[in-house]
mmCIF file of C-alpha atoms in Angstrom:
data_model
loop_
_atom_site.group_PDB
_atom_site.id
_atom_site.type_symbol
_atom_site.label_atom_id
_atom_site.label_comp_id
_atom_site.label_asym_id
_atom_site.label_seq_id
_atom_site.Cartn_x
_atom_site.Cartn_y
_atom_site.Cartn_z
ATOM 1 C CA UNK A 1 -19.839 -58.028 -81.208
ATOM 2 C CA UNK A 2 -16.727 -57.662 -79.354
ATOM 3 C CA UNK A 3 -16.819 -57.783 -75.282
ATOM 4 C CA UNK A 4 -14.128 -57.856 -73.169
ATOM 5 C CA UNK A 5 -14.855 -58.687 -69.256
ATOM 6 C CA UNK A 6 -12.770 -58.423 -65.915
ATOM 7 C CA UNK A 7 -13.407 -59.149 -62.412
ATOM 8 C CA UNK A 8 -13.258 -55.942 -60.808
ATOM 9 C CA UNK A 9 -11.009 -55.678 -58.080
ATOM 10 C CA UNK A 10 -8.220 -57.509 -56.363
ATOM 11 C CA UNK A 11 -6.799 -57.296 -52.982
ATOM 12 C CA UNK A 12 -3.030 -58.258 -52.114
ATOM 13 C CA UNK A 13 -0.237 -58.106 -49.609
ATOM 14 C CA UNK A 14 2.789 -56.432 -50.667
ATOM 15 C CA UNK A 15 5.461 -58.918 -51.857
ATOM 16 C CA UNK A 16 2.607 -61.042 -53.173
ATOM 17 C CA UNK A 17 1.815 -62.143 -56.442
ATOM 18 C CA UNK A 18 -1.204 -60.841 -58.275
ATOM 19 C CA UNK A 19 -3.041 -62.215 -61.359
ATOM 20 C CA UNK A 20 -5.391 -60.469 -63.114
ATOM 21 C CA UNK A 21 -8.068 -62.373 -65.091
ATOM 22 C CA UNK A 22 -9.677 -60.822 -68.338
ATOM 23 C CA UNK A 23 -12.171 -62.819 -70.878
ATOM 24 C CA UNK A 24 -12.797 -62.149 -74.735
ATOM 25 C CA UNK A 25 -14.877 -62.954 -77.068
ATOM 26 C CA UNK A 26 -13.477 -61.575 -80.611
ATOM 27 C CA UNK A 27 -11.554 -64.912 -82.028
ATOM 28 C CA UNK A 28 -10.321 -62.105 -84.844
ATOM 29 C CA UNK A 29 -8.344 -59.866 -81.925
ATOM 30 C CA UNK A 30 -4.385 -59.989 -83.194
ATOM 31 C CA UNK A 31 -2.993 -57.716 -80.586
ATOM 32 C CA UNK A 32 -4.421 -58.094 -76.436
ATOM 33 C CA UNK A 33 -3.211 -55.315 -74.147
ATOM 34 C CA UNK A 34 -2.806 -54.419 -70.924
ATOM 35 C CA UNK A 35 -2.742 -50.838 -69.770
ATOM 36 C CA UNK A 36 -2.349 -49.186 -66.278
ATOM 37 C CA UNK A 37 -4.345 -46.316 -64.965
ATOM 38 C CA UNK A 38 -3.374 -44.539 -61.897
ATOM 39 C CA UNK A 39 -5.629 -41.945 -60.273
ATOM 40 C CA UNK A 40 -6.379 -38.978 -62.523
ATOM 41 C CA UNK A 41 -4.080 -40.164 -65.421
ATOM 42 C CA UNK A 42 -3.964 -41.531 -68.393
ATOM 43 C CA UNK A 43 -3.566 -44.746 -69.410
ATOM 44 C CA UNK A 44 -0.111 -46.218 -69.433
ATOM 45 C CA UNK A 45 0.638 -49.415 -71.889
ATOM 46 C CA UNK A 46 2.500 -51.992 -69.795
ATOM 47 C CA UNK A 47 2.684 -54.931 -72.247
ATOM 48 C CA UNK A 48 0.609 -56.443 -75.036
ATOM 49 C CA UNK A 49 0.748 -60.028 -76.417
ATOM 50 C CA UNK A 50 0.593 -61.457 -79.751
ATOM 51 C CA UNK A 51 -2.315 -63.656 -80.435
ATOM 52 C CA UNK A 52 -0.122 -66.597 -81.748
ATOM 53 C CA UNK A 53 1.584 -66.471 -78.673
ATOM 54 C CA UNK A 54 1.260 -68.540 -75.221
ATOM 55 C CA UNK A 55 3.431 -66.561 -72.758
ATOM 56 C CA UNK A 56 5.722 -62.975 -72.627
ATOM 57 C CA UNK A 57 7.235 -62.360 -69.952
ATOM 58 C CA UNK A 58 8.861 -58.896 -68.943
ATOM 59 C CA UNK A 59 10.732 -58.081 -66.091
ATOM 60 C CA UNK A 60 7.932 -58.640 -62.950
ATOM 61 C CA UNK A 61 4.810 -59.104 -65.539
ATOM 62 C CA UNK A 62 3.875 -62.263 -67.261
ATOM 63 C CA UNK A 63 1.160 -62.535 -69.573
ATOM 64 C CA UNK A 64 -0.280 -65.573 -70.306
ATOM 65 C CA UNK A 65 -3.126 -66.571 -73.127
ATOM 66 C CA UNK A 66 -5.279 -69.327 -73.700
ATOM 67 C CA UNK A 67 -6.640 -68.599 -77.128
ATOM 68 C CA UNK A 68 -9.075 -71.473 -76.746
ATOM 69 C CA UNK A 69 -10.628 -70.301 -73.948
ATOM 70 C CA UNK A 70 -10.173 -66.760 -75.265
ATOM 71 C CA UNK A 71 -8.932 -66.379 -71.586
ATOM 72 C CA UNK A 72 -6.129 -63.475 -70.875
ATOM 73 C CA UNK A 73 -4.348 -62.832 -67.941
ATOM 74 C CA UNK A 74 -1.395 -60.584 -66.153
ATOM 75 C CA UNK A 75 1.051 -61.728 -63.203
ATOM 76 C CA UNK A 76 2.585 -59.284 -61.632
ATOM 77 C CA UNK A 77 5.346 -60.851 -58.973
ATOM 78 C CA UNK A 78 6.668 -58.770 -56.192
ATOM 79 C CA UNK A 79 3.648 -56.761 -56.302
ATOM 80 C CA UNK A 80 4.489 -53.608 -54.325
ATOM 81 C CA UNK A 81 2.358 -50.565 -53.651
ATOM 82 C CA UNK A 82 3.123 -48.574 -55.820
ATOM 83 C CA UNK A 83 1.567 -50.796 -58.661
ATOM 84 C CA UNK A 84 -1.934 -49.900 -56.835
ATOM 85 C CA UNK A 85 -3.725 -48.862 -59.626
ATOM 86 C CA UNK A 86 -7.087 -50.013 -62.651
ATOM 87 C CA UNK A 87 -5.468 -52.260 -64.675
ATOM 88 C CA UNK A 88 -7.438 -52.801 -68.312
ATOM 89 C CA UNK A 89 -7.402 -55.275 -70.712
ATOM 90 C CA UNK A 90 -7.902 -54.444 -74.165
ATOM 91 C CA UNK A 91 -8.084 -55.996 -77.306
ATOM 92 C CA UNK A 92 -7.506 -55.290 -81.159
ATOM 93 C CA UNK A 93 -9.384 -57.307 -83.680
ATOM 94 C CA UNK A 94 -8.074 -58.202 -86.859
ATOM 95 C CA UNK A 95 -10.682 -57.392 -89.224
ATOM 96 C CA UNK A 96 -13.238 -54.011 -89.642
ATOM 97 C CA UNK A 97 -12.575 -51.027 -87.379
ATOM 98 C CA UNK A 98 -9.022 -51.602 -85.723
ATOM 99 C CA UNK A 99 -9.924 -49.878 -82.537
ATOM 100 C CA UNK A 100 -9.326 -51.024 -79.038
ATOM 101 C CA UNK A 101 -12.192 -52.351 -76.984
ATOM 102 C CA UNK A 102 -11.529 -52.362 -73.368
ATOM 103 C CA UNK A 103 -12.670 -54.595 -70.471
ATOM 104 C CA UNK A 104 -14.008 -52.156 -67.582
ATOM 105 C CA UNK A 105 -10.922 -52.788 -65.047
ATOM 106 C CA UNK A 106 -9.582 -54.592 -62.706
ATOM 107 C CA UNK A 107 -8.710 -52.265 -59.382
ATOM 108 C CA UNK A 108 -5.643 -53.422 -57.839
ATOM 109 C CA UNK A 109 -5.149 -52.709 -54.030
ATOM 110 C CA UNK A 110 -1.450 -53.181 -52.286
ATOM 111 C CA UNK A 111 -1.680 -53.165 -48.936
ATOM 112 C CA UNK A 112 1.722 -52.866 -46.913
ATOM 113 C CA UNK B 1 7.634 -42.705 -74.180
ATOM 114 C CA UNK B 2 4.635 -41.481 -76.271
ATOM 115 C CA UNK B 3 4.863 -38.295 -78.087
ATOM 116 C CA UNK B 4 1.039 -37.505 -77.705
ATOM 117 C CA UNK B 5 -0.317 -34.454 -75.915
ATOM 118 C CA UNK B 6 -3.575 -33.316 -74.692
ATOM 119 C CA UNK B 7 -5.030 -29.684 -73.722
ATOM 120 C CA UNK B 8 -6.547 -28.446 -71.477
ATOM 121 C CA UNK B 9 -5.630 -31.076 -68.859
ATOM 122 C CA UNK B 10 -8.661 -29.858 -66.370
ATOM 123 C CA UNK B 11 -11.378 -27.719 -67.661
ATOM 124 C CA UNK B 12 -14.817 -26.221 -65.813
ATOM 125 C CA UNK B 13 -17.278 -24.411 -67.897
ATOM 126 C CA UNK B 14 -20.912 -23.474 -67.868
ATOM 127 C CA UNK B 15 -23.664 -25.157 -69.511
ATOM 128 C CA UNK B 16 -23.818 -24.142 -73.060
ATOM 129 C CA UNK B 17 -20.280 -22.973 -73.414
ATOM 130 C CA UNK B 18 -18.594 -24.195 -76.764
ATOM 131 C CA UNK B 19 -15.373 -25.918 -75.908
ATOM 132 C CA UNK B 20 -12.449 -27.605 -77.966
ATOM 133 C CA UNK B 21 -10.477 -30.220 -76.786
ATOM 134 C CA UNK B 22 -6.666 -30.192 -77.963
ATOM 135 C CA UNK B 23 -4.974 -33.566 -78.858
ATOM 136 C CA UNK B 24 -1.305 -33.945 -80.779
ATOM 137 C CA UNK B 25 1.112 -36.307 -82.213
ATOM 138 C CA UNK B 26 4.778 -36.036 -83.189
ATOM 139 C CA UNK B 27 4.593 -39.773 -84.065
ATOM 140 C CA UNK B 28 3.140 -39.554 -87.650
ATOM 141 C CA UNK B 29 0.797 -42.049 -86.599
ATOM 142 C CA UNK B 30 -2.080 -42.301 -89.023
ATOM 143 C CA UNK B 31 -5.039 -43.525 -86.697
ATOM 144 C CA UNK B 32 -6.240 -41.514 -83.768
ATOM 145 C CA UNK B 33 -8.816 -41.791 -81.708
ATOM 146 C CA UNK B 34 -11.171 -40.126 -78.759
ATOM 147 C CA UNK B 35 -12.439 -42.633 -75.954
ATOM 148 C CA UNK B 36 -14.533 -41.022 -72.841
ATOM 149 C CA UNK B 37 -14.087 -42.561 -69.336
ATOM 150 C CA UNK B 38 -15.971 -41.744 -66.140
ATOM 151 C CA UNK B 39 -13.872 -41.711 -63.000
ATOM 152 C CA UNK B 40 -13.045 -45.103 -62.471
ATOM 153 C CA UNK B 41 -15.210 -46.849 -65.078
ATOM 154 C CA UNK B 42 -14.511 -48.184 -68.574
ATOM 155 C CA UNK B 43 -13.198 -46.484 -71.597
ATOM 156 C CA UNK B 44 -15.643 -45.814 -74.385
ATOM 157 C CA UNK B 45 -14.499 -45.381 -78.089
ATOM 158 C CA UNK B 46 -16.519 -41.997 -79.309
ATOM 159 C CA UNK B 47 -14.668 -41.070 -82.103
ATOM 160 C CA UNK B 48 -11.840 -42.228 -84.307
ATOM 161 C CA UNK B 49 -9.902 -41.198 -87.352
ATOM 162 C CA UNK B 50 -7.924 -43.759 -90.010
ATOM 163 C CA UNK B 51 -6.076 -40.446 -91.479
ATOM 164 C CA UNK B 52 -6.146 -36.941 -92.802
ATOM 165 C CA UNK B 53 -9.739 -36.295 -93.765
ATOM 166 C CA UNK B 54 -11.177 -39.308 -92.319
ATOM 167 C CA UNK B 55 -13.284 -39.364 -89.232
ATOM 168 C CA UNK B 56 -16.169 -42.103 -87.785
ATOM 169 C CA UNK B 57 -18.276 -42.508 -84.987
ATOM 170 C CA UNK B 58 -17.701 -44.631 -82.165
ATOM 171 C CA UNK B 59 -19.432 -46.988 -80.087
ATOM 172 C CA UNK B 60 -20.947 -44.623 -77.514
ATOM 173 C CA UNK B 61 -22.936 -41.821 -78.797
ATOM 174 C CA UNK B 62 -21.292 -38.435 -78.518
ATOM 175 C CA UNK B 63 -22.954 -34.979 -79.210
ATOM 176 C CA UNK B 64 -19.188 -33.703 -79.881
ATOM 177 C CA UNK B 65 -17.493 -33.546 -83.483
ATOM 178 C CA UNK B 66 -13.970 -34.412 -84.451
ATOM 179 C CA UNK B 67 -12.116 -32.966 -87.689
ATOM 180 C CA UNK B 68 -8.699 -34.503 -88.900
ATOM 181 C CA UNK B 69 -7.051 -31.543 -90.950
ATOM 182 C CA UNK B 70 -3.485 -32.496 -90.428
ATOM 183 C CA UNK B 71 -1.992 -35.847 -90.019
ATOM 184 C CA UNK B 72 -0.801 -34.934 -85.956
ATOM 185 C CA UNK B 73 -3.919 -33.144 -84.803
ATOM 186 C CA UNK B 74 -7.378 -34.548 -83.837
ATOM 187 C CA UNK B 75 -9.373 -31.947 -81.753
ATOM 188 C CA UNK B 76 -12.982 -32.543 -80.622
ATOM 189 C CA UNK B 77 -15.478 -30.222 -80.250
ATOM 190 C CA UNK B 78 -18.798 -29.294 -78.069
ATOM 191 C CA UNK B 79 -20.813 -27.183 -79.503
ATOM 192 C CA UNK B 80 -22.972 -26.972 -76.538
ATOM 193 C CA UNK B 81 -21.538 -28.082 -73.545
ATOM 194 C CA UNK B 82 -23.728 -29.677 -70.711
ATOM 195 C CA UNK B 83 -23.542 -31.400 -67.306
ATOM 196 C CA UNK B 84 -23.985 -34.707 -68.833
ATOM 197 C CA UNK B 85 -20.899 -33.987 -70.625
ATOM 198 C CA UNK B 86 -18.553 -34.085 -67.203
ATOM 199 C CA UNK B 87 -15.969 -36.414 -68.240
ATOM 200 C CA UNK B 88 -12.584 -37.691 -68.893
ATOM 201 C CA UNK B 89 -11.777 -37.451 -72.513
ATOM 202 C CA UNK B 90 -8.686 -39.293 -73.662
ATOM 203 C CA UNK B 91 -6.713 -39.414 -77.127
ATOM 204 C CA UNK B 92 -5.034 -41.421 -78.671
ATOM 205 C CA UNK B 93 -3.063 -42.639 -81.536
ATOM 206 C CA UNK B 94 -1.350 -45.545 -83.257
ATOM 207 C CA UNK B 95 -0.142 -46.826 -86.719
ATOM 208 C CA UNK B 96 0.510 -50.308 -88.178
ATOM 209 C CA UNK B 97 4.366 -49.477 -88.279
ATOM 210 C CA UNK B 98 4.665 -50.032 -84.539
ATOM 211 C CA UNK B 99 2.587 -53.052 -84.372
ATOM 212 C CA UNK B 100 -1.102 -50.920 -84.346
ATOM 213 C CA UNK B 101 -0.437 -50.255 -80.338
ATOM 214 C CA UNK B 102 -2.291 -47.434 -79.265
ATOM 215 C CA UNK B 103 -0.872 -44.566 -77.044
ATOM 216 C CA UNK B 104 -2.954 -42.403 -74.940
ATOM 217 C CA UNK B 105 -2.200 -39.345 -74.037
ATOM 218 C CA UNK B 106 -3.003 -37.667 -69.915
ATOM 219 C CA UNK B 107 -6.583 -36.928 -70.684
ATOM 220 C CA UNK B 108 -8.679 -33.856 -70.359
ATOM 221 C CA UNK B 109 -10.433 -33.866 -67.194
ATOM 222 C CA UNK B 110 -13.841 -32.014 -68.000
ATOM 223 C CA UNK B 111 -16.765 -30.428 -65.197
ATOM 224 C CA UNK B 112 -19.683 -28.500 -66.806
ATOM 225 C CA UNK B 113 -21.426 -26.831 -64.235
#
């Protein structure tokens, strides 16, 4: 079955650099996600990658994936406060029910 | 922007109250979907819905119902509602037009007391 893991949290200074880590284990996911969910919201889709890609990069947010390793992960540069927030990783497989299945978040704390 | 809207936002009932949950679309999208999250935790798929007359379970058990009558609107039901039922519910929707990404809408914050 599908299972999608995260470490779950991460501490940085403002100005930093933060990577997020996330691990899958569907080799049939097409589409891996990352969403952001600030307190008492929904969830907010900041990027997604391709699974015959290596890299995307947009604006501050990199995504980089190792589809060996079935290894996923999100660089956020400049990381300023207000990107305090869960940040999940989700994935899509390619085959049977097309739902997402979502790691269980990665908390993300700024600190000035 | 996603065109996908949820109602109530916050809701507190009483223990075997029947509630509906609102979700809708402007997007035409053809797959929706209900996941449940507690505060904080991960999202759960409970229900989801390929298209107009189509519904299926999730992966976490749910005593609540879906019905897909029209194309933008995916409510869920509790027939019974009870404490165990304090949640976030969220909806959401996609279609293999725009690459099968899935939008979410705010979530319905839900307290049975």
């Amino acid at each position: 079955g599908e299972d999608v893991e995260q470490s779950l949290f991460l501490s940085v200074r403002e100005g930093d650099s933060s990577v997020i880590n996330c691990t899958y284990t569907d080799s049939s996911s097409t589409y891996l996600y990352w969403y952001k969910q600030e307190p008492g919201a929904g969830l907010q889709l900041l990027t997604y990658i391709f699974s015959n890609m290596d890299m995307k990069q947009d604006q501050r947010l990199t995504v980089l994936l190792n589809k060996k390793d079935k290894h996923l992960s999100l660089r956020i540069a400049d990381t300023q406060t207000g990107d305090s927030a869960i940040y999940f990783c989700a994935e899509i497989p390619d085959t049977g029910r097309r739902a997402l299945t979502f790691g269980s978040g990665t908390r993300l704390q700024v600190q000035p | 922007e996603a065109d996908i809207y949820q109602t109530p936002r916050y809701l507190v009932i009483g223990t075997g109250k029947k509630i509906t949950l609102e979700c809708s679309q402007t997007m035409g999208h053809d797959k929706m979907y209900w996941y449940q999250q507690d505060p904080g935790m991960e999202l759960h798929l409970i229900h989801y819905s390929y298209g107009v007359n189509s519904t299926e379970k999730g992966d976490l058990s749910s005593e609540s119902t879906v019905s897909r009558i029209r194309t933008e609107h995916f409510p869920l039901t509790l027939e019974s509602a009870r404490p165990s039922h304090t949640s976030q519910y969220l909806c959401a929707s996609s279609t293999r037009a725009s690459g099968n990404t899935i939008y979410f809408g705010e979530g319905s914050w839900l307290t049975v007391v």
